[in-house]
Coordinates of C-alpha atoms in Angstrom, one line a residue:
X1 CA 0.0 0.0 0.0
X2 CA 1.0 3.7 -0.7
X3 CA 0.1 6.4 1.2
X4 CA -0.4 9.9 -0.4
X5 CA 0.4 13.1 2.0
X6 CA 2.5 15.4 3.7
X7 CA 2.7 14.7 7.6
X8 CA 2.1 18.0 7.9
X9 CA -1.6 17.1 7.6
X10 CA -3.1 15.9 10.5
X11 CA -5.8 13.4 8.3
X12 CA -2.4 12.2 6.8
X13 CA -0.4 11.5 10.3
X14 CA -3.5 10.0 12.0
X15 CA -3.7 7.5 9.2
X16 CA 0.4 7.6 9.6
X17 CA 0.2 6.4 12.7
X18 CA -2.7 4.4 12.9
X19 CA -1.0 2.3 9.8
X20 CA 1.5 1.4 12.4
X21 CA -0.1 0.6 15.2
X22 CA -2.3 -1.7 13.2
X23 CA 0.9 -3.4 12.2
X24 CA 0.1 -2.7 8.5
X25 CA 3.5 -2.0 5.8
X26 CA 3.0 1.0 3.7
X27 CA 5.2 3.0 1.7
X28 CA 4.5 6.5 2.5
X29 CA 4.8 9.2 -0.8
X30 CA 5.3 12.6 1.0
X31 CA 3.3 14.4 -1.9
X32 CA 1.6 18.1 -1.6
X33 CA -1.9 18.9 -2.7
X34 CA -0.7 22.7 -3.5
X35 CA 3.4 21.8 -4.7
X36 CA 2.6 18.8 -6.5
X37 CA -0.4 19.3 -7.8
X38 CA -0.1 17.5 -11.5
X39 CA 1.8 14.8 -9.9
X40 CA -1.1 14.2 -6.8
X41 CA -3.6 14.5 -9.9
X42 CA -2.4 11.5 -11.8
X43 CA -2.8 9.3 -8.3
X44 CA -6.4 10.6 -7.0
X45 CA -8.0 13.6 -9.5
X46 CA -9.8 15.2 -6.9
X47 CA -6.3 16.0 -5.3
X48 CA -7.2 15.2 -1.8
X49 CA -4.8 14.0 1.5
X50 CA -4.8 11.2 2.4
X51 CA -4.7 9.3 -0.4
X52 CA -4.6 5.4 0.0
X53 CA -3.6 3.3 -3.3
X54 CA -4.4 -0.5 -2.2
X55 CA -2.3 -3.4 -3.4
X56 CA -4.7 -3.9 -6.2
X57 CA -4.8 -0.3 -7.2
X58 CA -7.6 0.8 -5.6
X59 CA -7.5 4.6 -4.5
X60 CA -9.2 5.4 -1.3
X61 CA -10.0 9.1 -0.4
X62 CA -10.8 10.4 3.3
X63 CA -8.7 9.2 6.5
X64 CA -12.2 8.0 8.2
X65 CA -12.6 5.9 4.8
X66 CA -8.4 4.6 5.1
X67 CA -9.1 3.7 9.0
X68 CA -12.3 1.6 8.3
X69 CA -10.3 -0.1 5.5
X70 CA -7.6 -0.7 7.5
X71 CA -9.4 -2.4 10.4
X72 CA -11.2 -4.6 7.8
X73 CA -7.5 -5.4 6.9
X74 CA -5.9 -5.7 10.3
X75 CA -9.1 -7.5 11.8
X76 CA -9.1 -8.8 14.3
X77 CA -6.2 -6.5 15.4
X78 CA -8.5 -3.2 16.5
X79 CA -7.9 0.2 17.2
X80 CA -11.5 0.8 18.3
X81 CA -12.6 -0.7 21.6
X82 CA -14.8 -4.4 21.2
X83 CA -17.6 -3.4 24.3
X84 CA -20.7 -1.3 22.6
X85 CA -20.3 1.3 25.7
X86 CA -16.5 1.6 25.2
X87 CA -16.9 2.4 21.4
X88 CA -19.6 5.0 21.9
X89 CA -17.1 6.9 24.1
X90 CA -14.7 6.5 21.3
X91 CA -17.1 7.5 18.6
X92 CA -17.9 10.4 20.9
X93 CA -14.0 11.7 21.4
X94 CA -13.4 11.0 17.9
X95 CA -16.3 13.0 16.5
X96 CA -15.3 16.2 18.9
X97 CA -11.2 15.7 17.6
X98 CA -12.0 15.4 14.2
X99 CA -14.5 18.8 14.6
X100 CA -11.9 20.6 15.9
X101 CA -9.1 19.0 13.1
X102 CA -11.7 20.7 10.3
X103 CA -12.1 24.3 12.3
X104 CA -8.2 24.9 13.2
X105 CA -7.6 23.7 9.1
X106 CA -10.0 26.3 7.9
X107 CA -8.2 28.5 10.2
X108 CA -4.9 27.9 8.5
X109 CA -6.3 28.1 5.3
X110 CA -7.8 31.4 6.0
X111 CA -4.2 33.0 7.2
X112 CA -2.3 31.0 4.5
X113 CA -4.4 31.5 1.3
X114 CA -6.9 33.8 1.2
X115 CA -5.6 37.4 1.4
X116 CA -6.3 39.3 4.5
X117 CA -8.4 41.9 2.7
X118 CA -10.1 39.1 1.6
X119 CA -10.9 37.8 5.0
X120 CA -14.2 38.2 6.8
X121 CA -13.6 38.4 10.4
X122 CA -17.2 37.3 11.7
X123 CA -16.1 34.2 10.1
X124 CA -13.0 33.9 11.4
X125 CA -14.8 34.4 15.0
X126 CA -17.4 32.0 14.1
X127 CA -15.2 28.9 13.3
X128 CA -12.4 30.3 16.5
X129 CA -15.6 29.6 19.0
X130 CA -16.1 26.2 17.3
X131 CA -12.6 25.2 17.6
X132 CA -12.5 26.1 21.4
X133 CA -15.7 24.7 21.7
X134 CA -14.7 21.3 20.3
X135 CA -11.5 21.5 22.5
X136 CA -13.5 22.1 25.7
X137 CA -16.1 19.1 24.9
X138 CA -13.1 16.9 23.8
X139 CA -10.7 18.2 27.2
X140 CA -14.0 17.2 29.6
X141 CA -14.1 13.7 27.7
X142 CA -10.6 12.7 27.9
X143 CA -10.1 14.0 31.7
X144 CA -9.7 10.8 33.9
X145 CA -9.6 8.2 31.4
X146 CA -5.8 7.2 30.9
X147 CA -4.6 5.8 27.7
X148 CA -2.3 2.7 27.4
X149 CA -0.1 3.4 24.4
X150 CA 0.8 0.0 23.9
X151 CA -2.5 -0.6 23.2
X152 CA -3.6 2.8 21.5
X153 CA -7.4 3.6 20.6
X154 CA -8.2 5.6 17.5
X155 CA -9.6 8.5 19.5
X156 CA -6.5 8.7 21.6
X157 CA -4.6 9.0 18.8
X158 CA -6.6 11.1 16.5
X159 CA -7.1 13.9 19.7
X160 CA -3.4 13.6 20.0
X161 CA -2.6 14.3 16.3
X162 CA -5.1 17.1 16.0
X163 CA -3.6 18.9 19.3
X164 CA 0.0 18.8 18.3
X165 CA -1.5 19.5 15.1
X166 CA -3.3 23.3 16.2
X167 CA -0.3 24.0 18.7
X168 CA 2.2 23.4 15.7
X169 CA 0.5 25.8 12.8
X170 CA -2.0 28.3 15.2
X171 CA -0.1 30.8 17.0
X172 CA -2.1 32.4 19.9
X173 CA -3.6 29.1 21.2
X174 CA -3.4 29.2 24.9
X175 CA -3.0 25.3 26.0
X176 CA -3.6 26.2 29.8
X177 CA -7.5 25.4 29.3
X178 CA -6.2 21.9 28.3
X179 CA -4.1 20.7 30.1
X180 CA -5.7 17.3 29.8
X181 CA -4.9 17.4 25.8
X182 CA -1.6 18.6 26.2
X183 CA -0.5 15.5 28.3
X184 CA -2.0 13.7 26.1
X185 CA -0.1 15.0 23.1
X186 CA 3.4 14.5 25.2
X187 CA 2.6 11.1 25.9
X188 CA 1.8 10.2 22.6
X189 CA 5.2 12.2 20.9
X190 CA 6.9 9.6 22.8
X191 CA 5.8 7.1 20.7
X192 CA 8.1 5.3 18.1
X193 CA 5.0 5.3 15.9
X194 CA 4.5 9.0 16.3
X195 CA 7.9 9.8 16.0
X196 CA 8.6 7.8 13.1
X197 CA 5.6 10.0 11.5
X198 CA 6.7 13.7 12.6
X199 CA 4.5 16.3 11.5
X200 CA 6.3 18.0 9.0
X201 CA 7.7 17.8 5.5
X202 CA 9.4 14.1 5.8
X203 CA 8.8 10.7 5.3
X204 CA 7.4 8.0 7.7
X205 CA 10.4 6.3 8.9
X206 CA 10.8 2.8 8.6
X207 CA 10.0 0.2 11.5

């Protein structure tokens, strides 16, 4: 398998690292949707990251899409927990990280590509109170519940990617409301999986 994306995108490094902890071999291709545009174009035309190309060709599009893939691949090796109660917590954190992912990337999009006369602030407030909003919901349900990192959930390490994420490329975020999140982002830096996936420019290190 081959996957499409910079690391600097947190849909590509949860996918990154979720690969990994799945025990899955992939070949990652360190490809930008706005540098290599004609080159990302000839491997998925709608020129989206993550890209997936299976062993048989098949391109997949969306990290959600990858991860369900992959735990159909990896089965009955899991990163989502096996008790209906457990999973609908996961389900829960997972929906509030991946909220926030979406609001702090339309908040880098707005100060990296649209000009600032171009910018419409009400906007810029409106998807700021989301983000903090999704943070707060997402701080309350990860306080008190520990994560083993030798046996990582998806939630754990989607809400970890997506903080390191908004610190890394949002100047101005204060982490002292989240303590809980920040933690959980140091623990998870530790991890060969995550640091063999930097977010950045590079390539996922081999095993």
């Amino acid at each position: 398998m081959q996957l499409i994306g910079m690391l600097d995108s947190p849909y590509v490094r949860r996918v990154a690292v979720s690969l990994q902890a799945l025990g899955l071999p992939f070949e990652h291709r360190p490809l930008s949707v706005f540098r290599h545009v004609d080159e990302f174009r000839r491997i998925n035309p709608v020129v989206k990251a993550p890209t997936l190309v299976c062993d048989d060709g098949t391109m997949l599009t969306d990290s959600t899409l990858i991860l369900d893939y992959a735990e159909a691949l990896a089965a009955p090796r899991s990163l989502m927990p096996r008790t209906l109660p457990g999973r609908r917590q996961a389900l829960h954190r997972l929906g509030l990280a991946l909220a926030a992912c979406e609001k702090a990337v339309q908040l880098v999009y707005e100060r990296a590509i649209r000009p600032e006369e171009k910018r419409h602030q009400p906007w810029v407030d409106r998807v700021t109170m989301q983000l903090h909003g999704g943070l707060a919901a997402l701080e309350a349900a990860h306080a008190g519940q520990p994560v083993d990192w030798q046996q990582p959930t998806q939630d754990a390490i989607t809400s970890a990617v997506v903080w390191h994420f908004l610190i890394a490329t949002l100047g101005g975020v204060d982490p002292a409301p989240y303590p809980t999140l920040a933690a959980l982002s140091a623990q998870a830096e530790q991890q060969p999986s995550f640091q063999r996936a930097p977010h950045g420019d590079g390539v996922v290190a081999a095993p």
